[in-house]
Coordinates of C-alpha atoms in Angstrom, one line a residue:
M1 CA 98.8 156.9 72.6
L2 CA 102.4 158.0 71.9
E3 CA 103.3 161.7 71.8
E4 CA 105.0 161.8 68.4
K5 CA 101.7 160.9 66.5
N6 CA 99.2 163.1 68.3
D7 CA 97.5 165.7 66.1
N8 CA 95.0 168.0 67.6
L9 CA 93.0 165.6 69.8
P10 CA 94.1 163.5 72.8
Q11 CA 93.5 160.1 71.0
A12 CA 95.7 157.0 70.5
D13 CA 95.0 156.6 66.8
G14 CA 98.2 157.9 65.3
I15 CA 100.0 154.6 64.8
T16 CA 100.7 153.5 61.2
T17 CA 98.6 150.3 61.2
E18 CA 95.9 148.7 63.4
N19 CA 98.0 145.6 63.9
E20 CA 100.9 147.7 64.9
A21 CA 98.8 149.6 67.3
H22 CA 97.7 146.4 69.1
T23 CA 101.3 145.2 69.2
I24 CA 102.6 148.4 70.8
V25 CA 99.7 148.7 73.2
D26 CA 100.3 145.1 74.3
A27 CA 104.0 145.8 74.7
I28 CA 103.8 148.9 76.8
N29 CA 100.5 148.6 78.7
S30 CA 102.2 146.6 81.6
T31 CA 103.1 149.8 83.4
N32 CA 103.2 150.8 87.0
A33 CA 99.5 150.5 87.3
E34 CA 100.0 146.7 87.1
D35 CA 103.3 146.4 88.9
S36 CA 101.8 145.3 92.2
E37 CA 99.8 142.5 90.7
T38 CA 102.7 141.3 88.6
T39 CA 105.0 141.4 91.6
S40 CA 102.5 139.4 93.6
I41 CA 102.3 136.7 90.9
N42 CA 106.1 136.5 90.7
E43 CA 106.5 136.3 94.4
S44 CA 104.0 133.5 94.8
H45 CA 106.2 131.2 92.7
T46 CA 109.1 131.7 95.1
I47 CA 107.2 130.1 97.9
P48 CA 107.3 126.3 97.7
L49 CA 103.8 124.8 97.0
L50 CA 103.5 121.9 99.5
D51 CA 101.4 118.8 99.3
Y52 CA 98.7 120.0 101.7
D53 CA 96.7 116.8 101.4
A54 CA 99.5 115.0 103.3
L55 CA 99.3 117.4 106.3
S56 CA 97.1 117.0 109.4
L57 CA 94.5 119.7 110.4
E58 CA 96.9 121.1 113.0
E59 CA 99.8 121.2 110.5
L60 CA 97.6 123.0 108.0
N61 CA 96.8 125.6 110.6
D62 CA 100.5 126.0 111.4
Q63 CA 101.3 126.4 107.7
L64 CA 98.6 129.0 107.2
Q65 CA 99.7 130.9 110.3
H66 CA 103.3 130.9 109.0
L67 CA 102.3 132.2 105.6
I68 CA 100.2 135.1 107.0
K69 CA 102.9 136.1 109.5
N70 CA 106.0 135.8 107.3
E71 CA 104.9 136.3 103.6
K72 CA 103.4 139.2 101.7
I73 CA 99.6 138.9 101.6
T74 CA 99.6 139.2 97.8
A75 CA 102.0 136.3 97.4
I76 CA 100.1 133.6 99.2
R77 CA 96.6 133.4 97.7
E78 CA 97.3 130.1 95.8
H79 CA 98.8 128.6 98.9
V80 CA 96.0 129.7 101.2
E81 CA 93.3 128.3 98.8
G82 CA 95.2 125.0 98.7
I83 CA 95.3 124.9 102.5
K84 CA 91.6 125.7 102.6
R85 CA 90.6 123.0 100.2
S86 CA 92.6 120.3 102.0
F87 CA 91.5 121.5 105.5
L88 CA 87.8 121.5 104.7
H89 CA 88.0 118.1 103.0
K90 CA 89.7 116.5 106.0
Y91 CA 87.4 118.3 108.4
H92 CA 84.2 117.1 106.6
E93 CA 85.6 113.6 106.5
L94 CA 86.2 113.7 110.3
I95 CA 82.7 115.2 111.0
D96 CA 81.1 112.5 108.9
E97 CA 83.0 109.8 110.8
K98 CA 82.1 111.3 114.2
R99 CA 78.4 111.7 113.2
K100 CA 78.4 108.0 112.1
V101 CA 79.8 106.9 115.5
F102 CA 77.3 109.2 117.3
L103 CA 74.3 107.7 115.4
E104 CA 75.5 104.2 116.0
E105 CA 75.9 104.8 119.8
N106 CA 72.6 106.7 119.9
P107 CA 70.2 104.8 117.6
E108 CA 67.2 106.9 118.7
A109 CA 68.9 110.3 117.9
F110 CA 68.6 112.3 114.7
A111 CA 71.4 113.6 112.6
S112 CA 70.4 117.1 113.6
D113 CA 71.2 116.2 117.2
F114 CA 74.8 115.7 116.4
Q115 CA 77.2 118.5 117.5
Y116 CA 81.0 118.4 117.5
D117 CA 83.3 121.3 118.4
L118 CA 86.8 121.1 116.9
P119 CA 89.3 123.6 118.2
A120 CA 91.4 123.2 115.0
K121 CA 88.3 124.4 112.9
N122 CA 87.9 127.4 115.1
Q123 CA 91.5 128.3 114.7
F124 CA 91.3 127.8 110.9
D125 CA 88.3 130.1 110.6
T126 CA 90.1 132.8 112.6
L127 CA 93.3 132.6 110.5
Y128 CA 91.4 132.5 107.2
N129 CA 89.3 135.5 108.1
D130 CA 92.5 137.3 109.1
F131 CA 94.0 136.5 105.7
R132 CA 90.8 137.7 103.9
D133 CA 90.7 140.9 105.9
Q134 CA 94.3 141.7 105.2
R135 CA 93.9 140.9 101.5
N136 CA 90.8 143.1 101.2
N137 CA 92.5 145.9 103.1
H138 CA 95.6 145.6 100.9
F139 CA 93.7 145.9 97.6
K140 CA 91.4 148.6 99.0
S141 CA 94.5 150.6 99.9
I142 CA 95.9 150.1 96.4
Q143 CA 92.6 151.3 94.8
D144 CA 92.5 154.3 97.1
Q145 CA 96.1 155.2 96.2
L146 CA 95.3 154.8 92.5
K147 CA 92.4 157.1 92.8
K148 CA 94.5 159.7 94.7
N149 CA 97.1 159.5 91.9
L150 CA 94.4 160.0 89.3
V151 CA 93.3 163.1 91.0
E152 CA 96.9 164.4 91.2
R153 CA 97.5 163.7 87.5
N154 CA 94.2 165.4 86.5
K155 CA 95.3 168.4 88.6
I156 CA 98.6 168.5 86.7
I157 CA 96.8 168.3 83.4
D158 CA 94.6 171.2 84.4
E159 CA 97.6 173.3 85.4
L160 CA 99.3 172.4 82.2
K161 CA 96.3 173.3 80.1
D162 CA 96.0 176.6 82.0
L163 CA 99.6 177.3 81.5
V164 CA 99.4 176.7 77.7
E165 CA 96.3 178.7 77.2
N166 CA 97.0 181.7 79.5
T167 CA 100.8 182.3 79.4
N168 CA 102.2 185.2 77.5
N169 CA 105.8 184.3 77.9
F170 CA 106.5 180.7 76.9
N171 CA 110.2 181.0 77.5
T172 CA 109.5 181.8 81.1
A173 CA 106.8 179.1 81.3
L174 CA 109.4 176.5 80.2
K175 CA 110.6 176.3 83.8
D176 CA 107.1 175.7 85.0
I177 CA 106.6 173.0 82.3
N178 CA 109.7 171.2 83.6
Q179 CA 108.3 171.3 87.1
L180 CA 105.0 169.9 85.9
R181 CA 106.8 167.1 84.1
E182 CA 108.7 166.2 87.2
R183 CA 105.5 166.1 89.2
W184 CA 104.0 163.9 86.5
R185 CA 106.9 161.4 86.7
N186 CA 106.4 161.1 90.5
A187 CA 102.6 161.0 90.5
G188 CA 102.4 157.2 90.7
S189 CA 100.1 154.6 89.1
I190 CA 96.5 155.2 88.3
P191 CA 93.5 152.9 87.5
K192 CA 94.2 150.9 84.3
D193 CA 91.0 152.0 82.5
N194 CA 92.0 155.7 82.9
Y195 CA 95.6 155.3 81.9
N196 CA 95.4 155.9 78.1
H197 CA 93.1 158.9 78.2
V198 CA 95.0 160.6 81.0
W199 CA 98.4 160.0 79.4
N200 CA 97.2 161.2 75.9
T201 CA 95.6 164.3 77.4
F202 CA 98.8 165.3 79.2
H203 CA 101.0 164.9 76.2
F204 CA 98.4 166.6 73.9
H205 CA 98.7 169.8 76.0
L206 CA 102.5 169.3 76.4
E207 CA 102.9 169.3 72.6
R208 CA 100.6 172.3 72.3
F209 CA 103.0 174.1 74.5
Y210 CA 106.1 173.2 72.4
D211 CA 104.3 174.0 69.2
Q212 CA 103.6 177.5 70.6
L213 CA 107.2 177.9 71.9
H214 CA 108.3 180.0 68.8
M215 CA 109.4 183.2 70.5
D216 CA 112.6 181.5 71.7
R217 CA 113.3 178.9 69.1
E218 CA 116.8 178.4 70.5
A219 CA 115.5 177.2 73.8
R220 CA 112.9 175.0 72.2
D221 CA 115.3 173.5 69.7
L222 CA 117.8 172.9 72.5
D223 CA 115.1 171.0 74.5
F224 CA 114.1 169.1 71.3
K225 CA 117.7 168.2 70.7
N226 CA 118.2 166.9 74.2
N227 CA 115.0 164.9 74.0
L228 CA 116.1 163.4 70.7
E229 CA 119.5 162.4 72.1
Q230 CA 117.8 160.7 75.0
K231 CA 115.3 158.8 72.8
Q232 CA 118.1 157.7 70.5
K233 CA 119.9 156.3 73.5
L234 CA 116.7 154.4 74.4
I235 CA 116.5 153.1 70.8
E236 CA 120.1 152.0 71.0
R237 CA 119.5 150.2 74.2
A238 CA 116.3 148.7 72.9
S239 CA 118.2 147.4 69.8
T240 CA 120.6 145.5 72.0
L241 CA 117.6 143.7 73.7
I242 CA 116.9 141.9 70.4
N243 CA 119.9 139.6 71.0
E244 CA 119.1 139.1 74.7
K245 CA 118.6 135.3 75.2
D246 CA 116.3 135.9 78.2
I247 CA 113.3 137.2 76.3
R248 CA 111.4 137.7 79.5
K249 CA 114.2 139.9 80.9
A250 CA 114.4 141.8 77.6
F251 CA 110.7 142.5 77.5
R252 CA 110.6 143.7 81.1
E253 CA 113.4 146.2 80.3
L254 CA 111.6 147.2 77.1
Q255 CA 108.6 148.1 79.3
T256 CA 110.9 150.3 81.4
L257 CA 112.2 152.0 78.2
H258 CA 108.7 152.7 77.1
R259 CA 107.9 154.2 80.5
V260 CA 110.9 156.4 80.3
W261 CA 110.1 157.4 76.7
K262 CA 106.5 158.4 77.8
E263 CA 107.0 159.7 81.3
E264 CA 110.5 161.2 81.5
I265 CA 111.4 162.5 78.0
G266 CA 109.6 165.2 76.2
P267 CA 108.8 165.6 72.5
V268 CA 111.3 166.1 69.6
A269 CA 111.2 168.3 66.6
K270 CA 108.3 167.5 64.2
E271 CA 110.6 166.4 61.4
Y272 CA 112.1 163.6 63.6
R273 CA 108.9 162.5 65.4
E274 CA 107.7 160.0 62.7
E275 CA 111.1 158.6 62.0
I276 CA 112.3 158.1 65.6
W277 CA 109.0 156.7 66.7
Q278 CA 108.9 154.3 63.8
T279 CA 112.4 153.0 64.7
F280 CA 111.4 152.5 68.3
S281 CA 108.1 150.9 67.3
N282 CA 109.8 148.5 64.9
I283 CA 112.2 147.3 67.6
T284 CA 109.3 146.9 70.0
K285 CA 107.4 145.0 67.3
E286 CA 110.4 142.7 66.7
L287 CA 110.8 142.0 70.4
H288 CA 107.1 141.4 70.7
N289 CA 107.3 138.8 67.9
K290 CA 110.1 137.1 69.7
R291 CA 108.0 137.1 72.8
E292 CA 105.1 135.6 70.9
M293 CA 107.4 132.9 69.5
L294 CA 108.6 132.1 73.0
Q295 CA 105.0 132.1 74.3
N296 CA 104.1 129.6 71.5
E297 CA 107.0 127.4 72.5
I298 CA 105.9 127.6 76.1
R299 CA 102.4 126.8 75.1
E300 CA 103.5 123.7 73.2
R301 CA 105.5 122.6 76.2
E302 CA 102.6 123.3 78.5
E303 CA 100.3 121.3 76.2
H304 CA 102.8 118.4 76.2
N305 CA 103.0 118.7 80.0
L306 CA 99.2 118.6 80.1
A307 CA 99.1 115.3 78.1
Q308 CA 101.7 113.8 80.5
K309 CA 99.8 114.9 83.6
N310 CA 96.6 113.4 82.2
E311 CA 98.5 110.1 81.7
V312 CA 99.7 110.2 85.3
I313 CA 96.2 110.9 86.5
A314 CA 94.8 108.0 84.4
K315 CA 97.4 105.7 86.0
I316 CA 96.5 106.9 89.5
N317 CA 92.8 106.2 88.7
Q318 CA 93.8 102.8 87.4
V319 CA 95.6 101.9 90.6
A320 CA 92.8 103.3 92.7
T321 CA 90.2 101.0 91.0
K322 CA 92.2 97.8 91.8
E323 CA 91.3 95.6 94.8
F324 CA 94.0 95.2 97.4
N325 CA 93.4 92.7 100.2
S326 CA 96.7 92.6 102.1
H327 CA 99.1 95.1 103.8
N328 CA 101.9 94.2 101.3
D329 CA 99.6 94.9 98.3
W330 CA 98.6 98.3 99.8
Q331 CA 102.2 99.2 100.5
N332 CA 103.2 98.4 96.9
A333 CA 100.2 100.5 95.7
I334 CA 101.2 103.4 98.0
K335 CA 104.7 103.3 96.7
E336 CA 103.4 103.3 93.1
I337 CA 101.1 106.3 93.8
E338 CA 104.0 108.2 95.4
E339 CA 106.1 107.6 92.3
L340 CA 103.3 108.9 90.2
R341 CA 102.8 112.0 92.4
T342 CA 106.5 112.8 92.2
K343 CA 106.3 112.4 88.4
F344 CA 103.3 114.7 88.3
F345 CA 105.1 117.4 90.2
N346 CA 108.2 117.1 88.1
I347 CA 106.5 117.5 84.8
G348 CA 106.1 121.2 84.7
R349 CA 103.5 123.9 84.0
V350 CA 100.3 123.4 82.0
P351 CA 98.2 126.1 80.3
A352 CA 97.0 128.6 82.9
E353 CA 93.4 128.4 81.9
I354 CA 93.3 124.7 82.8
S355 CA 95.8 124.7 85.6
D356 CA 93.2 124.7 88.4
E357 CA 91.1 122.1 86.7
I358 CA 94.0 119.6 86.2
W359 CA 95.2 120.3 89.8
N360 CA 91.8 119.5 91.2
T361 CA 91.5 116.4 89.0
F362 CA 94.8 115.2 90.3
K363 CA 93.9 115.9 93.9
N364 CA 90.6 114.1 93.5
S365 CA 92.3 111.1 92.0
T366 CA 94.9 110.9 94.9
R367 CA 92.1 111.6 97.4
N368 CA 90.0 108.7 96.0
F369 CA 93.0 106.4 96.5
N370 CA 93.6 107.7 100.0
V371 CA 90.0 107.2 101.0
L372 CA 90.2 103.5 99.9
K373 CA 93.6 103.1 101.6
N374 CA 92.3 104.7 104.9
N375 CA 89.2 102.6 104.9
F376 CA 91.3 99.4 104.5
Y377 CA 93.6 100.4 107.4
K378 CA 90.6 101.4 109.5
D379 CA 89.3 97.9 109.0
I380 CA 92.8 96.5 109.7
K381 CA 93.0 98.5 112.8
K382 CA 89.7 97.2 114.1
E383 CA 90.7 93.6 113.2
Q384 CA 94.0 94.1 115.0
H385 CA 92.2 95.3 118.1
D386 CA 90.0 92.3 117.9
N387 CA 93.1 90.1 117.6
L388 CA 94.6 91.9 120.6
T389 CA 91.5 90.9 122.7
K390 CA 91.7 87.3 121.5
K391 CA 95.4 87.0 122.3
Q392 CA 95.0 88.6 125.7
A393 CA 92.3 86.0 126.4
L394 CA 94.8 83.2 125.4
I395 CA 97.4 84.7 127.8
D396 CA 94.9 84.7 130.6
Q397 CA 94.0 81.1 129.8
A398 CA 97.7 80.1 129.7
K399 CA 98.3 81.9 133.0
S400 CA 95.6 79.8 134.7
L401 CA 97.2 76.6 133.4
K402 CA 101.0 77.2 133.7
D403 CA 101.4 76.1 137.3
S404 CA 99.3 72.9 137.0
D405 CA 101.0 69.5 137.7
D406 CA 98.4 67.6 135.7
F407 CA 100.7 67.5 132.7
N408 CA 98.8 64.8 130.8
T409 CA 95.7 67.0 130.8
V410 CA 97.2 70.4 130.6
T411 CA 99.9 69.8 127.9
P412 CA 97.4 69.3 125.1
L413 CA 95.5 72.4 126.2
M414 CA 98.8 74.4 126.2
K415 CA 99.7 73.2 122.7
Q416 CA 96.2 74.1 121.5
I417 CA 96.6 77.6 122.9
Q418 CA 99.9 77.9 121.0
E419 CA 98.2 76.7 117.8
D420 CA 95.3 79.2 118.3
W421 CA 97.8 82.0 118.8
K422 CA 99.4 81.3 115.4
H423 CA 96.1 81.6 113.6
I424 CA 94.8 84.8 115.2
G425 CA 96.8 87.3 113.2
H426 CA 98.5 90.6 113.8
V427 CA 97.9 93.0 116.7
P428 CA 98.6 96.8 116.9
R429 CA 102.4 97.2 116.5
K430 CA 102.8 99.0 119.9
F431 CA 101.4 95.9 121.7
S432 CA 103.0 93.3 119.5
D433 CA 106.4 92.8 121.2
S434 CA 105.2 93.1 124.8
L435 CA 102.3 90.7 124.2
W436 CA 104.5 88.1 122.5
K437 CA 107.1 88.4 125.2
E438 CA 104.5 87.8 128.0
F439 CA 103.0 84.9 126.1
K440 CA 106.4 83.3 125.4
Q441 CA 107.4 83.6 129.1
I442 CA 104.2 81.9 130.2
C443 CA 104.6 79.0 127.7
N444 CA 108.3 78.6 128.5
A445 CA 107.7 78.5 132.2
Y446 CA 105.1 75.7 131.8
F447 CA 107.1 73.6 129.2
D448 CA 110.3 74.0 131.2
R449 CA 108.5 72.4 134.2
L450 CA 107.1 69.7 131.8
H451 CA 110.5 68.9 130.4
A452 CA 112.1 68.7 133.9
E453 CA 109.3 66.3 135.0
R454 CA 109.8 64.3 131.8
N455 CA 113.5 64.0 132.5
K456 CA 112.8 62.6 135.9
E457 CA 110.4 60.1 134.4
I458 CA 112.9 59.1 131.8
E459 CA 115.5 58.4 134.5
A460 CA 113.0 56.2 136.3
E461 CA 111.9 54.5 133.1
M462 CA 115.6 53.7 132.3
E463 CA 115.9 52.0 135.7
N464 CA 112.7 50.0 134.8
F465 CA 114.3 49.1 131.5
N466 CA 117.4 47.8 133.1
K467 CA 115.3 45.7 135.6
K468 CA 113.3 44.2 132.8
K469 CA 116.4 43.5 130.8
D470 CA 117.8 41.5 133.7
Y471 CA 114.4 39.8 134.4
L472 CA 114.2 38.9 130.7
D473 CA 117.5 37.0 131.0
Q474 CA 116.1 35.1 134.0
L475 CA 112.8 34.3 132.2
R476 CA 114.7 32.7 129.4
E477 CA 115.9 30.1 131.9
F478 CA 112.4 29.4 133.2
Q479 CA 111.2 25.8 132.6
L480 CA 107.7 24.4 132.8
T481 CA 107.1 21.6 135.3
G482 CA 104.4 19.8 133.3
E483 CA 101.7 20.6 135.8
H484 CA 99.2 22.7 134.0
K485 CA 97.9 24.8 136.9
T486 CA 101.3 25.2 138.5
D487 CA 102.8 26.3 135.2
L488 CA 100.0 28.7 134.4
D489 CA 100.2 30.3 137.8
S490 CA 103.9 30.7 137.4
I491 CA 103.5 32.4 134.0
K492 CA 100.9 34.7 135.5
V493 CA 103.3 35.6 138.3
H494 CA 106.0 36.5 135.7
I495 CA 103.5 38.6 133.9
E496 CA 102.5 40.4 137.1
N497 CA 106.2 40.9 138.0
W498 CA 106.9 42.3 134.6
K499 CA 104.0 44.7 134.9
N500 CA 105.0 45.9 138.3
M501 CA 108.5 46.9 137.1
G502 CA 106.8 49.9 135.4
V503 CA 107.0 51.7 132.1
V504 CA 110.2 51.9 130.0
P505 CA 111.3 54.8 127.7
Q506 CA 109.6 55.0 124.3
T507 CA 112.9 54.2 122.6
R508 CA 113.3 51.1 124.7
R509 CA 109.8 49.5 124.3
H510 CA 111.1 46.9 121.9
I511 CA 111.8 44.9 125.1
E512 CA 108.1 44.4 125.5
G513 CA 108.1 42.5 122.2
K514 CA 110.9 40.3 123.4
F515 CA 108.9 39.5 126.6
N516 CA 105.7 38.7 124.6
K517 CA 107.7 36.4 122.3
I518 CA 108.9 34.4 125.3
L519 CA 105.4 34.2 126.7
D520 CA 104.1 33.0 123.3
A521 CA 106.6 30.2 123.4
L522 CA 105.6 29.3 127.0
F523 CA 101.9 29.2 126.2
D524 CA 102.6 27.0 123.2
K525 CA 104.2 24.5 125.5
L526 CA 101.5 24.8 128.1
S527 CA 98.7 22.3 127.8
M528 CA 95.8 24.8 127.7
S529 CA 93.2 25.6 125.2
K530 CA 94.0 27.9 122.4
K531 CA 91.2 30.3 123.4
E532 CA 92.5 30.5 127.0
A533 CA 96.0 31.2 125.9
E534 CA 94.8 33.8 123.4
L535 CA 92.9 35.6 126.1
V536 CA 95.8 35.6 128.5
K537 CA 98.1 37.0 125.9
F538 CA 95.5 39.6 124.8
N539 CA 95.0 40.6 128.4
N540 CA 98.8 41.0 128.8
K541 CA 99.0 43.2 125.7
I542 CA 96.2 45.4 126.9
E543 CA 97.7 45.9 130.3
Q544 CA 101.0 47.0 128.6
F545 CA 99.0 49.6 126.8
I546 CA 97.5 50.8 130.0
E547 CA 100.9 50.7 131.8
N548 CA 102.4 52.9 129.0
N549 CA 99.4 55.2 129.1
D550 CA 99.1 54.6 125.4
S551 CA 95.4 55.6 124.9
R552 CA 95.8 55.8 121.2
R553 CA 96.9 52.2 120.7
L554 CA 94.2 51.1 123.2
Q555 CA 91.6 52.9 121.1
N556 CA 93.0 51.4 117.9
E557 CA 92.8 48.0 119.4
T558 CA 89.2 48.5 120.3
I559 CA 88.3 49.6 116.8
F560 CA 90.2 46.6 115.4
V561 CA 88.3 44.1 117.7
Q562 CA 84.9 45.6 116.7
K563 CA 85.8 45.5 113.1
K564 CA 86.9 41.8 113.4
I565 CA 83.6 40.9 115.1
E566 CA 81.7 42.5 112.3
E567 CA 83.7 40.6 109.7
I568 CA 83.1 37.2 111.4
Q569 CA 79.4 37.9 111.8
S570 CA 79.2 38.8 108.2
E571 CA 80.9 35.5 107.2
I572 CA 78.6 33.5 109.4
F573 CA 75.6 35.1 107.9
Q574 CA 76.9 34.5 104.4
L575 CA 77.5 30.8 105.2
E576 CA 74.1 30.3 106.7
N577 CA 72.5 32.0 103.7
N578 CA 74.4 29.7 101.3
I579 CA 72.8 26.6 102.9
Q580 CA 69.4 27.9 101.9
F581 CA 70.3 27.8 98.3
I582 CA 71.6 24.2 98.3
S583 CA 69.1 21.6 97.1
N584 CA 68.9 18.4 99.2
A585 CA 70.2 20.4 102.2
K586 CA 70.1 17.4 104.5
A587 CA 72.3 17.1 107.6
D588 CA 74.2 14.1 106.2
N589 CA 75.0 16.0 103.0
P590 CA 78.9 16.3 102.9
L591 CA 78.8 19.9 101.7
I592 CA 76.3 20.8 104.4
K593 CA 78.5 19.1 107.0
E594 CA 81.5 21.2 105.8
I595 CA 79.6 24.4 105.9
N596 CA 78.2 23.7 109.4
K597 CA 81.7 22.8 110.6
N598 CA 82.9 26.1 109.1
I599 CA 80.1 28.0 110.8
D600 CA 80.9 26.4 114.2
R601 CA 84.6 27.4 113.8
H602 CA 83.6 31.0 113.0
K603 CA 81.2 31.1 116.0
D604 CA 84.0 29.9 118.3
E605 CA 86.3 32.6 116.9
L606 CA 83.5 35.2 117.3
K607 CA 83.1 34.3 121.0
L608 CA 86.8 34.8 121.4
W609 CA 86.7 38.3 119.9
K610 CA 83.6 39.2 121.9
D611 CA 85.4 38.2 125.1
K612 CA 88.3 40.5 124.0
L613 CA 85.8 43.3 123.5
V614 CA 84.4 42.7 126.9
Q615 CA 87.9 43.1 128.4
L616 CA 88.3 46.4 126.6
K617 CA 84.9 47.7 127.7
N618 CA 85.7 46.7 131.3
I619 CA 88.9 48.8 131.0
N620 CA 87.0 51.8 129.7
K621 CA 84.4 51.5 132.5
N622 CA 87.2 51.5 135.1
D623 CA 88.8 54.5 133.4
A624 CA 85.5 56.3 133.4

């Protein structure tokens, strides 16, 4: 393919060895015919590649529109395809969700009945079709231009061939040859598969011309000398590229040197052709070897990067397969995934042939995680809206109670409402503060009224305490007259007076014990039956419970009395049962007498406790 080694045919088989031929062909084939494609590849790397999966449908359309409007159409293919994949994935997810809702709301409908028009999808289709049309038009214009250039170069070859075969004065034709060479240099790129044949054919006829240029050897030799000097300068420049640290930059310049060698400089004298070409070829080969070494190093790094990226993907998959049941767990998982994604993007390139595959695998892994995450937060969102409904119901309930004056009834209800509120859970964040503020104001309004009322009651109860304290001092001075009925009536009057003084504060109720202690002493002195005294004292105790509105102690007392009755009945049954097992169980038997006496005592005690239970039941009936 190089002019110095052509014989009589336009073929590229004049290089010393087959391996060398491949080396040189590889080195110099990246000519103007490929410049546009190379440029577009390089340009695509200057545009940041975004994480399109993180963008919404509208944001993806904005990004696509920006790229089409502001970037070269050949530089954005990778970006557009990434946008397309992310957009369609999000779109199909949305459509599936809308279809599911439609079928749930219309159980008798078929899936084919579902229709949903999304403006963002229409906009995307328009933008993507615009990109595709522009790209097709661009490459069509390139192909058309390459074909035009091919026609022009073939025309130049035909003119050169005619000039060589039909000229009589080669010295005069030299000027025409230089014009043809200038036109050749400016003819532009041609289709790649025509390049070698066209180039070899042109230089084959060009060498024919110089070989026949013998009438004016001085002019020919002068041209040969000039070409030799220019090619030596190219060799000198090429030799400096061997020490260039940036091998890519060196190889790009070498391509330019080869283009100048082939397109702009003519042949040299035959005795120099082999030598000068071999020198240039060796430099090319050395640079090519350095480039191959660099490519091998790059390949090793890319393989290492591939292994690292596979490790990152495996870790993402591992995280995605775990079960997370709380917001905090998911936030920690999201943070871990973000760190892995950042690591993935920072690792570097992988081999080109597997780049798309590893990128799709990475996106699928992160997408799987995002699907699970989105499902969790969709459920959380539904749960939070349910919680919102429940808390609003509690607020309505609290509103209906907050102005009530029936504090004894309403206070337990308000406390239960507060307890229920604690166990409901979170609501959507935008309602959280306002909802809590409203609920808190309602509760505070009620309990402020309650506390104000309680303070009033406490003041009144303290007055009652002071009265009872003075009355207790008087009661200590009270003396029985010895007349049973008179003394009993007097004690009952004291009990009634004490009860009429009202309730005392909870912290001052020890005074009731002091009063009961004095009563016990008076009853002990009073000549009345033990049962009667016990019932009077019991009745006084129960009335104190009622006076203090102490339903809990009243209930406990009822339970205690019922339990006591059961115990005594059980003891009586056991004693009566024991008699049946005694031989000679006659009435005058001392053991039988003792057991019967014990049974009578238990029956008297049982009657007392039953009378107490009757009093308690009467109180409950009155309350009901």
